[in-house]
Coordinates of C-alpha atoms in Angstrom, one line a residue:
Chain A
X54 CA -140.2 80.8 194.9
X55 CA -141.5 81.9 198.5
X56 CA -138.4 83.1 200.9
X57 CA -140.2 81.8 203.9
X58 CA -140.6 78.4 202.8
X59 CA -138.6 76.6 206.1
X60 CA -135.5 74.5 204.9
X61 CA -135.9 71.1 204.8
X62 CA -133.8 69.1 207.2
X63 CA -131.3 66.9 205.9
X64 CA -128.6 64.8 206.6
X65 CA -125.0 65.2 206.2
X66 CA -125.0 62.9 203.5
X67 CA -127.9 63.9 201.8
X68 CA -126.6 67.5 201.8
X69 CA -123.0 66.5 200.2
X70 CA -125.2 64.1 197.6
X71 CA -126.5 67.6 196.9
X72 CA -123.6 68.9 196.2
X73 CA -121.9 66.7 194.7
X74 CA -124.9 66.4 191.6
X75 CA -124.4 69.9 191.3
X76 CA -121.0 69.9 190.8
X77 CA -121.5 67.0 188.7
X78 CA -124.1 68.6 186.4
X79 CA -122.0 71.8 185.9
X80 CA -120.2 71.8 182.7
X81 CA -117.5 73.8 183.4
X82 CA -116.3 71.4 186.1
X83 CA -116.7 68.4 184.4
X84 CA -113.4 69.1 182.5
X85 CA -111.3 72.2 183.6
X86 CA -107.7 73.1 182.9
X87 CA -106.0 74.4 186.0
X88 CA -102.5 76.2 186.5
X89 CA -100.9 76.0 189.4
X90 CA -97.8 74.7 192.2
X91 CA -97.9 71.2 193.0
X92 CA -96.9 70.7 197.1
X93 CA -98.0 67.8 199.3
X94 CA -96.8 65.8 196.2
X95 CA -97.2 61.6 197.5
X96 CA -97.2 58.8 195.0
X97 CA -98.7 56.3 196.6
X98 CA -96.4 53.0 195.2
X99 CA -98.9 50.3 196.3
X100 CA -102.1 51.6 194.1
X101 CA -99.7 53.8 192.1
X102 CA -102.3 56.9 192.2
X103 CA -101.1 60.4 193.0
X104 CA -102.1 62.9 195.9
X105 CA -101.3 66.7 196.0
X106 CA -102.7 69.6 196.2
X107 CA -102.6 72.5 193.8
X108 CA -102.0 75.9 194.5
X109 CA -101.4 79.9 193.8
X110 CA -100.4 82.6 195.8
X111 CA -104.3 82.7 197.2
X112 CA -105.6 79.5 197.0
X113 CA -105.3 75.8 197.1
X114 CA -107.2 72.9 195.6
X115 CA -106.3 69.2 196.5
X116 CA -106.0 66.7 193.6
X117 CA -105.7 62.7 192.6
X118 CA -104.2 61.2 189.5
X119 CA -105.1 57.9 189.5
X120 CA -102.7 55.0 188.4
X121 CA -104.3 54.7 185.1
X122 CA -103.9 58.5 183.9
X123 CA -100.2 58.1 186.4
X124 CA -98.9 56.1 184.5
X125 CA -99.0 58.1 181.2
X126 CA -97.4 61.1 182.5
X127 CA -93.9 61.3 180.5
X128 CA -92.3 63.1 183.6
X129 CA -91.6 62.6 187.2
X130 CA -94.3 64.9 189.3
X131 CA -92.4 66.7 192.1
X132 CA -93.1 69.4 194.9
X133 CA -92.6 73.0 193.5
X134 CA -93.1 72.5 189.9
X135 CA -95.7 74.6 188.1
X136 CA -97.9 72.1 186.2
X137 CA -101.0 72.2 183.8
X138 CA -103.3 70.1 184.7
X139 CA -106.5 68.3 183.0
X140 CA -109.3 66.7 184.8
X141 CA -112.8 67.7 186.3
X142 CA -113.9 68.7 189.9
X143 CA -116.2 66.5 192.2
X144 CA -116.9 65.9 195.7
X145 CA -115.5 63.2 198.1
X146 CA -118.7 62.9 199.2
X147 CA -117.0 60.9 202.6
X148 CA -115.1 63.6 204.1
X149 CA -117.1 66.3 202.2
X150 CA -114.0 67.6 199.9
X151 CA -114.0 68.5 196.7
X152 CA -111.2 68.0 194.8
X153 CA -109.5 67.8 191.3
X154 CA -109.9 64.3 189.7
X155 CA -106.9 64.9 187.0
X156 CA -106.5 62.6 184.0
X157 CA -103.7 65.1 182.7
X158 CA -101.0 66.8 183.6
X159 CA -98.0 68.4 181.9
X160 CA -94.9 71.0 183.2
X161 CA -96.1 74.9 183.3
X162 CA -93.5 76.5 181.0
X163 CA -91.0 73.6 179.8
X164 CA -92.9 71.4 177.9
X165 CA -93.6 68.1 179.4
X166 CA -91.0 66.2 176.8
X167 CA -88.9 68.8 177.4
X168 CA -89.3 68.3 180.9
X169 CA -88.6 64.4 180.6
X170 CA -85.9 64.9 178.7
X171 CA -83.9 66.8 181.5
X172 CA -84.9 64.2 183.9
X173 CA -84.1 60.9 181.5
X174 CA -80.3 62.9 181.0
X175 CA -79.7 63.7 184.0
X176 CA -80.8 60.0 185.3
X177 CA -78.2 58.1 182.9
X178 CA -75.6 60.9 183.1
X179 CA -75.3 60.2 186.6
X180 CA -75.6 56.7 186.0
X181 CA -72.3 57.4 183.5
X182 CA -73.8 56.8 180.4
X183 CA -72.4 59.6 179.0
X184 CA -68.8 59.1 180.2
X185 CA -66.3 59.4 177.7
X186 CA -64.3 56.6 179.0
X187 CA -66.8 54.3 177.7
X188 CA -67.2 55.6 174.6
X189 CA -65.9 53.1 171.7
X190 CA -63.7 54.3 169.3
X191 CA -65.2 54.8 165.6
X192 CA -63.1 51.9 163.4
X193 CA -60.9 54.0 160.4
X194 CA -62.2 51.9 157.4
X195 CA -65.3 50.3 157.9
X196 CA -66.5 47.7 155.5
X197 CA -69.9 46.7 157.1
X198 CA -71.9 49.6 158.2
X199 CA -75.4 49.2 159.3
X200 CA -78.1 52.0 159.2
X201 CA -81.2 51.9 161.4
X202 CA -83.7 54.5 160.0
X203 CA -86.9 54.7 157.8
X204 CA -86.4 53.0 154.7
X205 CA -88.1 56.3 152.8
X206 CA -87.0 59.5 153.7
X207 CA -84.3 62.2 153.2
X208 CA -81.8 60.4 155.7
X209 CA -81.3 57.3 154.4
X210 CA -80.8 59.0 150.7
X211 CA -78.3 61.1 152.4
X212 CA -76.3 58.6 154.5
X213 CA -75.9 56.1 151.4
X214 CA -75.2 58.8 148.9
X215 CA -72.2 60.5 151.4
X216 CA -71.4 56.9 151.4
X217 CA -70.8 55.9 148.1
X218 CA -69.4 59.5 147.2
X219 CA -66.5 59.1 150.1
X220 CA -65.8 55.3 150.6
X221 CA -67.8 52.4 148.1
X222 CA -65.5 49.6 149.0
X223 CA -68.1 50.2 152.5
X224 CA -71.1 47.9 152.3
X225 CA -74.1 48.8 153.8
X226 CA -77.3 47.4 155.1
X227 CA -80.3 49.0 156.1
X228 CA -82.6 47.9 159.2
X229 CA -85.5 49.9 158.2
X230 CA -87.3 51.0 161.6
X231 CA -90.0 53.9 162.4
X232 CA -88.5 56.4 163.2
X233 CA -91.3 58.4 165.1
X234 CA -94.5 57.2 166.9
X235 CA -95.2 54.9 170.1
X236 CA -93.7 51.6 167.9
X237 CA -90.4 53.3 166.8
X238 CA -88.2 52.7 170.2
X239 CA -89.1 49.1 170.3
X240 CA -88.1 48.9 167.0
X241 CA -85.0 51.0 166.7
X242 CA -83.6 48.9 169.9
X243 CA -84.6 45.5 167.8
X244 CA -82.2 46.6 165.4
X245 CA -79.7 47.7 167.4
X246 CA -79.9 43.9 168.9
X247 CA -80.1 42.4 165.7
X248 CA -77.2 44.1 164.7
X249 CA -75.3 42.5 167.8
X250 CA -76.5 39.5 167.7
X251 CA -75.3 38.8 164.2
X252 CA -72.5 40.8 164.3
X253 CA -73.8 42.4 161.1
X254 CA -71.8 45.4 161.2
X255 CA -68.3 47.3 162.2
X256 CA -70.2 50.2 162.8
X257 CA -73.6 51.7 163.1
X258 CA -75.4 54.7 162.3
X259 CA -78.7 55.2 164.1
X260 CA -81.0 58.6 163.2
X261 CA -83.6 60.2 161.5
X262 CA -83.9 63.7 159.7
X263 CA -84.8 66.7 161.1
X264 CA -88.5 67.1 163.1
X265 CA -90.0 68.5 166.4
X266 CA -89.6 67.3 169.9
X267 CA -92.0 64.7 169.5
X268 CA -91.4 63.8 166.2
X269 CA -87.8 63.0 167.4
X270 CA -88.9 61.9 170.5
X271 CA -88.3 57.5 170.3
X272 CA -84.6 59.1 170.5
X273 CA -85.2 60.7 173.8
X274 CA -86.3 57.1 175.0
X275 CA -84.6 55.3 177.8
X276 CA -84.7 52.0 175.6
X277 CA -83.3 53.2 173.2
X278 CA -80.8 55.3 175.5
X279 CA -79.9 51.9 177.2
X280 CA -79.7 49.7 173.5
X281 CA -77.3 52.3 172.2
X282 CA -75.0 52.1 175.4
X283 CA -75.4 48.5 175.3
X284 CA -74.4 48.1 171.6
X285 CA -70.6 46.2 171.2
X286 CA -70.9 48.1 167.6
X287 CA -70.0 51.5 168.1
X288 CA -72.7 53.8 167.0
X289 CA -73.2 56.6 165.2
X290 CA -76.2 58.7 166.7
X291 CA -77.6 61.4 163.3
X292 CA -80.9 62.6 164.4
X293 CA -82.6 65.7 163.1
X294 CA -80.6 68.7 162.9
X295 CA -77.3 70.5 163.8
X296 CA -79.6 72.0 166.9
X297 CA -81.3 69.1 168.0
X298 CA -79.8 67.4 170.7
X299 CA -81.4 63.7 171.5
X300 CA -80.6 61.3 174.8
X301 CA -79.2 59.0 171.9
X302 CA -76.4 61.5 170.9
X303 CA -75.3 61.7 174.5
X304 CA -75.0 57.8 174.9
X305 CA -73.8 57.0 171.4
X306 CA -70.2 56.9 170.8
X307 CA -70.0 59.3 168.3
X308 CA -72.8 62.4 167.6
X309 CA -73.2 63.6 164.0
X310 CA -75.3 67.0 163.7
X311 CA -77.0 65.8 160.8
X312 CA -77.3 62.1 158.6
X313 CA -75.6 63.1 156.4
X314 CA -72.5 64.5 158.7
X315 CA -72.7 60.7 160.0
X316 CA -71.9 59.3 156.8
X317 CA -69.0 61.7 156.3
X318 CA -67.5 61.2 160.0
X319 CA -68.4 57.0 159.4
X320 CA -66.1 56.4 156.6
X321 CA -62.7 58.1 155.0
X322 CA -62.5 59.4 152.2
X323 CA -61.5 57.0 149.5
X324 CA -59.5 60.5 147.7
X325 CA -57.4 61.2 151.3
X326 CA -56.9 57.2 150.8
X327 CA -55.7 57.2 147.8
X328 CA -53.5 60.0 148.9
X329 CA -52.3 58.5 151.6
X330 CA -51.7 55.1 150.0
X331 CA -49.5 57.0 146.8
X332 CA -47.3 58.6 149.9
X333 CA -46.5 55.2 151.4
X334 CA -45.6 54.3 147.8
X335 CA -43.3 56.8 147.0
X336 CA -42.1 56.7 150.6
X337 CA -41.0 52.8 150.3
X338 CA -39.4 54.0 147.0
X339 CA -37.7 56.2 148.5
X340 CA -36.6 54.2 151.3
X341 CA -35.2 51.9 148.8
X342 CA -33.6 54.0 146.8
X343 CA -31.7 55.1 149.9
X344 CA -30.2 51.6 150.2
X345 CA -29.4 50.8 146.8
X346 CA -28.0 54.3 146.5
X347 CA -25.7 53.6 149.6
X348 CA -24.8 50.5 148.4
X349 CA -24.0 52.2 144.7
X350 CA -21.6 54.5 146.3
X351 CA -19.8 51.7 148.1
X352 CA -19.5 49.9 145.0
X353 CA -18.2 53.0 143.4
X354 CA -15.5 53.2 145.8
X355 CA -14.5 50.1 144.6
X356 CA -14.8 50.5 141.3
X357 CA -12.7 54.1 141.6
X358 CA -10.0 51.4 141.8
X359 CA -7.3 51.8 138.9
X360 CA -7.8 47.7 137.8
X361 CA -11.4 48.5 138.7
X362 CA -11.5 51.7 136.2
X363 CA -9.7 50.3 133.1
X364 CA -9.9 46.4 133.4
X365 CA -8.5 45.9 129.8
X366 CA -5.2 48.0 131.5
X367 CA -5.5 45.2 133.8
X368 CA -5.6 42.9 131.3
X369 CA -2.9 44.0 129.3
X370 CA -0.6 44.0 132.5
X371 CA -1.1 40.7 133.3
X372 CA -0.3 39.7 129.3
X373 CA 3.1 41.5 130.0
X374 CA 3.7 40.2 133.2
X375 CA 3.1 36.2 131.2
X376 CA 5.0 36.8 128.9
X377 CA 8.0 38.4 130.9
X378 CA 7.8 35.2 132.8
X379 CA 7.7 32.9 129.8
X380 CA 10.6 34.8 128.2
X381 CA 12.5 34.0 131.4
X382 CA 11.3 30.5 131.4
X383 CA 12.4 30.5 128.1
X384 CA 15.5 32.5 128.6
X385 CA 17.0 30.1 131.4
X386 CA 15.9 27.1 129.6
X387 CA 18.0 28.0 126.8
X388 CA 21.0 28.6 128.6
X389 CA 20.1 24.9 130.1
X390 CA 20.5 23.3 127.2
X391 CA 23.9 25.6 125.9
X392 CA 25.2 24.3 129.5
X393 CA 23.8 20.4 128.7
X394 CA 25.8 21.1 124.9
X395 CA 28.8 22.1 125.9
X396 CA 28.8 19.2 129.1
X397 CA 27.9 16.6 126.1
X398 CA 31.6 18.4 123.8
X399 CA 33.6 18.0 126.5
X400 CA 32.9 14.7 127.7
X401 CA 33.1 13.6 124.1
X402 CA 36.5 14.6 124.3
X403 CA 37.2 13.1 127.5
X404 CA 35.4 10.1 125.8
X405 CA 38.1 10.0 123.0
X406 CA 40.6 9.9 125.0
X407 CA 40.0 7.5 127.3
X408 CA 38.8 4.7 124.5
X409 CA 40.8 1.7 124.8
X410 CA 40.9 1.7 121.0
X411 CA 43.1 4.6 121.0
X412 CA 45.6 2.7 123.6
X413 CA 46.1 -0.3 121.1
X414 CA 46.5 2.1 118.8
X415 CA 49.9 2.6 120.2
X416 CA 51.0 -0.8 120.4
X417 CA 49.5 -2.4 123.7
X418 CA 46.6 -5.0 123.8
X419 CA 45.0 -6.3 126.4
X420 CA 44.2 -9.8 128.2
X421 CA 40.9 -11.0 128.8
X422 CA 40.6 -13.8 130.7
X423 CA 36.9 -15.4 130.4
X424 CA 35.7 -12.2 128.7
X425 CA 37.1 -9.9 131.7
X426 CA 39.9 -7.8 131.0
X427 CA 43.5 -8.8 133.4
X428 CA 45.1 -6.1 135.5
X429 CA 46.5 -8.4 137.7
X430 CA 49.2 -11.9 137.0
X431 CA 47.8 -12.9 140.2
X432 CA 44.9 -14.4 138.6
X433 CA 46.7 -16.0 136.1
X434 CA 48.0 -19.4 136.4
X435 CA 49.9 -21.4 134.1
X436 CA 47.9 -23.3 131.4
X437 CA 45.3 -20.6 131.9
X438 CA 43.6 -19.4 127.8
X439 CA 43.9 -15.8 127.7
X440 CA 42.3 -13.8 124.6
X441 CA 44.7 -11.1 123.6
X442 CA 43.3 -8.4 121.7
X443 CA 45.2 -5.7 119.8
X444 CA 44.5 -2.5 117.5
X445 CA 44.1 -4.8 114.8
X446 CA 42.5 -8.2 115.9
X447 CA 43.2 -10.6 118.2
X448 CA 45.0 -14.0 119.4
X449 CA 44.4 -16.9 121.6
X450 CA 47.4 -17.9 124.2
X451 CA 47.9 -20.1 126.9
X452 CA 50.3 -18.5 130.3
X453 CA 53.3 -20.8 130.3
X454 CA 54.5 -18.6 133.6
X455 CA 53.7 -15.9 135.5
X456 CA 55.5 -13.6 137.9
X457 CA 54.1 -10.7 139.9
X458 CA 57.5 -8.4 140.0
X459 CA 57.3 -6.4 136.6
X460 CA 60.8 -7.4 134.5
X461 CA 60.2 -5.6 131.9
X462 CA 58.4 -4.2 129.4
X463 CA 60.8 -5.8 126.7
X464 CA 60.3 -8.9 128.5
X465 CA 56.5 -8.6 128.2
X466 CA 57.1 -7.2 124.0
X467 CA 59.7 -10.6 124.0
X468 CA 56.9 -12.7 125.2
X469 CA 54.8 -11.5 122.5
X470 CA 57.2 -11.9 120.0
X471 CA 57.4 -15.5 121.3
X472 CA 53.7 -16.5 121.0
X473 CA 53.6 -14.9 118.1
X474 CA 55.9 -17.2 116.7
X475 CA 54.3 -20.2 118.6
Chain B
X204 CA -37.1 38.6 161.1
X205 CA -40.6 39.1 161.4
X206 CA -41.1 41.2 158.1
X207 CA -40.3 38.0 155.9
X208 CA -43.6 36.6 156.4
X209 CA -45.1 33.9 153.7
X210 CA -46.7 35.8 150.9
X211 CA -50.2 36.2 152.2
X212 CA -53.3 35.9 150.0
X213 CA -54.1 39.6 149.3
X214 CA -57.2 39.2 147.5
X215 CA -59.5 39.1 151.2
X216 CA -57.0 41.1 153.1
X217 CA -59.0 43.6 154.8
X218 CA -58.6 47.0 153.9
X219 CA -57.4 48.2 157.4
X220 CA -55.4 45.6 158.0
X221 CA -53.4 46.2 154.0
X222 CA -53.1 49.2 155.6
X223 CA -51.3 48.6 158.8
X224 CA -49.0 45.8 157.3
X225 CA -48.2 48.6 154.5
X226 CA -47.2 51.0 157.5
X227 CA -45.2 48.1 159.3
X228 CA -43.3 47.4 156.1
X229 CA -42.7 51.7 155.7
X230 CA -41.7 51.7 159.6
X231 CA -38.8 48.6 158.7
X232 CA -37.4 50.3 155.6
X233 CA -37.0 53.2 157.6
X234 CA -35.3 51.5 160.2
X235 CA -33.0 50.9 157.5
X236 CA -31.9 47.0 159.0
X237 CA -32.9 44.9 156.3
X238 CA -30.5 43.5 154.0
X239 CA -31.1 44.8 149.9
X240 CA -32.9 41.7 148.8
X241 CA -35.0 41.8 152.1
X242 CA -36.0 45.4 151.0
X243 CA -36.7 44.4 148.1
X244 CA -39.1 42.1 149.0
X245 CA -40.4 44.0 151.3
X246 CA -40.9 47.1 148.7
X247 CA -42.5 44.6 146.2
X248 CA -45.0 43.4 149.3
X249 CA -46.0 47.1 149.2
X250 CA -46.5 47.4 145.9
X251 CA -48.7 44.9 145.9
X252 CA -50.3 46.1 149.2
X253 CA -51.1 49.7 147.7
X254 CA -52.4 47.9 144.5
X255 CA -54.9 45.8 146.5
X256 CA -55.8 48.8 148.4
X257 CA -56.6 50.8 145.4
X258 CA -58.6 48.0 143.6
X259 CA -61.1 48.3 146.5
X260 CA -61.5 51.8 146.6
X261 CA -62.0 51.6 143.0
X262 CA -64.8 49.8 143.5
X263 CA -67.4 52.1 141.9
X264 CA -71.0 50.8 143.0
X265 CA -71.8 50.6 146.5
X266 CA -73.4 47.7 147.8
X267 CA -76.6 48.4 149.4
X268 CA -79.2 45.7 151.4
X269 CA -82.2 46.5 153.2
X270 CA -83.1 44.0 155.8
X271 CA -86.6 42.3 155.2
X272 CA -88.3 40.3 157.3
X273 CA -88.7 36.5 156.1
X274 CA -92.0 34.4 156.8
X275 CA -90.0 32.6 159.6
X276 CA -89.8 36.5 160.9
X277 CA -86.4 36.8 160.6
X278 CA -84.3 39.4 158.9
X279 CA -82.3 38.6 155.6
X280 CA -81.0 41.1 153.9
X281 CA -82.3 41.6 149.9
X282 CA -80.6 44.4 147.3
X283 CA -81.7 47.7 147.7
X284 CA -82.8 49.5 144.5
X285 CA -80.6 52.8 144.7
X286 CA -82.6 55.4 146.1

């Protein structure tokens, strides 16, 4: 090469065409990893690229993102953040700039997940996602639980064995979903839906077994974030490990450390049941037997009753009391009839002596006059028939005269000495 | 009274609900109002409550389904061979 060869003229844009095939043909610009600050951070919404520059304590370096690579990042850019970025270097040949052209970019020290993860849970906590208050409770016995998980795998063996260890009257049904990779959200949040929609389930139990970030990541998604909050079945959220934390255990109503651990908190234990269920038995028996015991005493009292004690005493005391009754019954019916007896003897008596027999005995008789006995000679007149009848038969006589004044008694004996003779 | 219910079909009683009715009829004995034959009743509702309780924890295989999709691309749920 000769030094004094004079330099060709050229024109501003031939010299940055210069430039720019230099920059374009060096290798270790066409792809370059830079650390640095990110300031001058502007997302431009309409075209959706991304301007900034890049800097150190020394230096600075302006860069692009356009929309295509933008829209990959799994993190908000913002101002002050110390990124990793990918891309190569080449010259805006208009203004004569060069520039980083990034297809890549990822947080300096927290790992870009990482990084997303902070923002996604801080987004929904402040949206209250995470709020207690709307946090459904976990039902006591549930008899239709549904598990969203892989179909192989170490969880699903755990959560159905736990199961039918603590509480087989459960029945379970498994939506079998990827757990990791791009199609696992949209899948995991189908199942949550279908769940819902068909009302499959009293309670569900969402998870995977243990993994790294990204392994674990479709739990970190807002989908699923939003699916789990939006479930009317309260879930159970079991993903990975006691130490892993996913956005899915801060929405879901109830975080288990581990699959298994969700099975245990998703279902009693059929033993404590048991136990529970003898203690109400002997309680009601107990209950029970406090009433009928009260009601035993009561009736004691009553029994403690003499007549209650001895009821043939009873018996025999009212045998006595009958037949002290019936001797007195018998007793004043007997003296009755002595009464009646002796009545009946004396009126006999009285009865003798008052027969008219006993009268004519002694030497009167007595007139009947048409079958009726005479007291009186008023009702006699002359010519009347009188029958005459004495202790010893009887005679037939007419009344030749009667009188009213008593004459005699001989008169009366000469009368009948007279018809006699007539 | 509402304890003197008709007898209710235990047989598809759920679980949680045997449960709470068992725990109503605990809470009435205790409250010591009913009349002997009403506790009675009551105690031989529980028996029967406990019983049916028991018969469904005693139910020894779990029943598992895994959710296929059908050619109409819907899910039904098939047996699961235990895992």
């Amino acid at each position: 090469m000769n030094q004094t060869v004079a330099p060709e003229t050229l024109s501003v844009s031939q010299l940055n065409a210069v430039i720019k095939a230099v920059l374009d043909t060096e290798p270790l610009l066409s792809h370059v990893m830079v650390r640095g600050e990110l300031s001058n951070f502007k997302h431009h919404i309409q075209s959706g690229h991304l301007y900034m520059t890049l800097k150190d304590e020394k230096s600075s370096i302006r860069a692009v993102m356009f929309a295509s690579s933008a829209k990959k990042l799994t993190f908000r850019p913002e101002n002050g953040m110390k990124v990793i970025v990918e891309g190569r270097v080449a010259v805006f040949e208009r203004d004569g700039q060069y520039q980083l052209y990034l297809t890549g970019m990822q947080p300096d020290g927290l790992g870009a997940l990482h990084l997303a993860f902070e923002q996604l849970k801080k987004k929904l906590e402040e949206e209250g996602l995470f709020d207690p208050a709307r946090k459904k409770p976990i039902p006591k016995t549930p008899l239709k639980i549904g598990v969203v998980t892989a179909s192989t795998g170490a969880a699903v063996r755990d959560i159905i064995h736990v199961l039918n260890r603590r509480f087989s009257a459960a029945k379970v049904l498994l939506y079998p979903v990827l757990v990791q990779g791009p199609e696992a959200a949209p899948m995991i949040v189908e199942a949550l839906a279908w769940f819902n929609r068909e009302q499959a389930a009293d309670l569900l139990i969402v998870g995977r077994g243990g993994g790294s970030l990204e392994d674990l990541w479709a739990f970190n998604e807002e989908i699923v974030a939003r699916a789990i909050a939006e479930s009317k079945i309260p879930v159970i959220s079991a993903v990975g490990h006691e130490t892993d934390f996913t956005i899915a255990d801060f929405v879901a109503d109830l975080r288990a450390p581990t699959p298994s651990a969700a099975a245990e908190l998703a279902v009693p234990d059929s033993a404590a049941l048991r136990q529970r269920l003898e203690n109400v038995n002997r309680l009601m028996a107990d209950l029970l037997l406090r009433q009928t015991s009260a009601g035993r005493i009561q009736v004691q009292t009553l029994a403690g009753h003499r007549n209650m004690q001895t009821p043939l005493r009873y018996i025999e005391d009212c045998r006595l009391t009958i037949d002290s009754l019936i001797q007195r019954v018998y007793f004043s019916q007997r003296q009755k009839l002595d009464a009646a007896h002796r009545m009946l003897g004396l009126s006999a008596g009285k009865l003798e002596a008052l027969s008219p027999l006993s009268v004519l005995e002694r030497g009167f008789s007595i007139a009947f006059k048409e079958n009726k006995p005479v007291r009186s000679a008023e009702l006699l007149s002359p010519g009347d028939a009188l029958s005459l009848r004495f202790a010893k038969g009887g005679a037939e006589v007419l009344v030749t005269k009667t009188y009213l004044q008593s004459e005699s008694t001989e008169k009366g004996a000469k009368y009948d000495a007279d018809e006699k003779k007539a | 009274m509402t304890q003197t219910k008709k007898k209710p079909d235990l047989s598809d009683l759920e679980f949680e609900k045997a449960l709470q009715r068992l725990e109503e009829i605990v809470r009435t004995l205790e409250a010591n109002k009913t009349t002997l034959s009403e506790s009675l009743q009551l105690f031989e509702e529980g028996v029967k409550l406990t019983a049916h309780c028991n018969a469904l924890l005693d139910k020894a295989e779990q029943q598992v389904s895994m959710l296929v999709k059908g050619e109409d691309g819907t899910m039904k749920p098939a047996p699961m061979l235990p895992l």
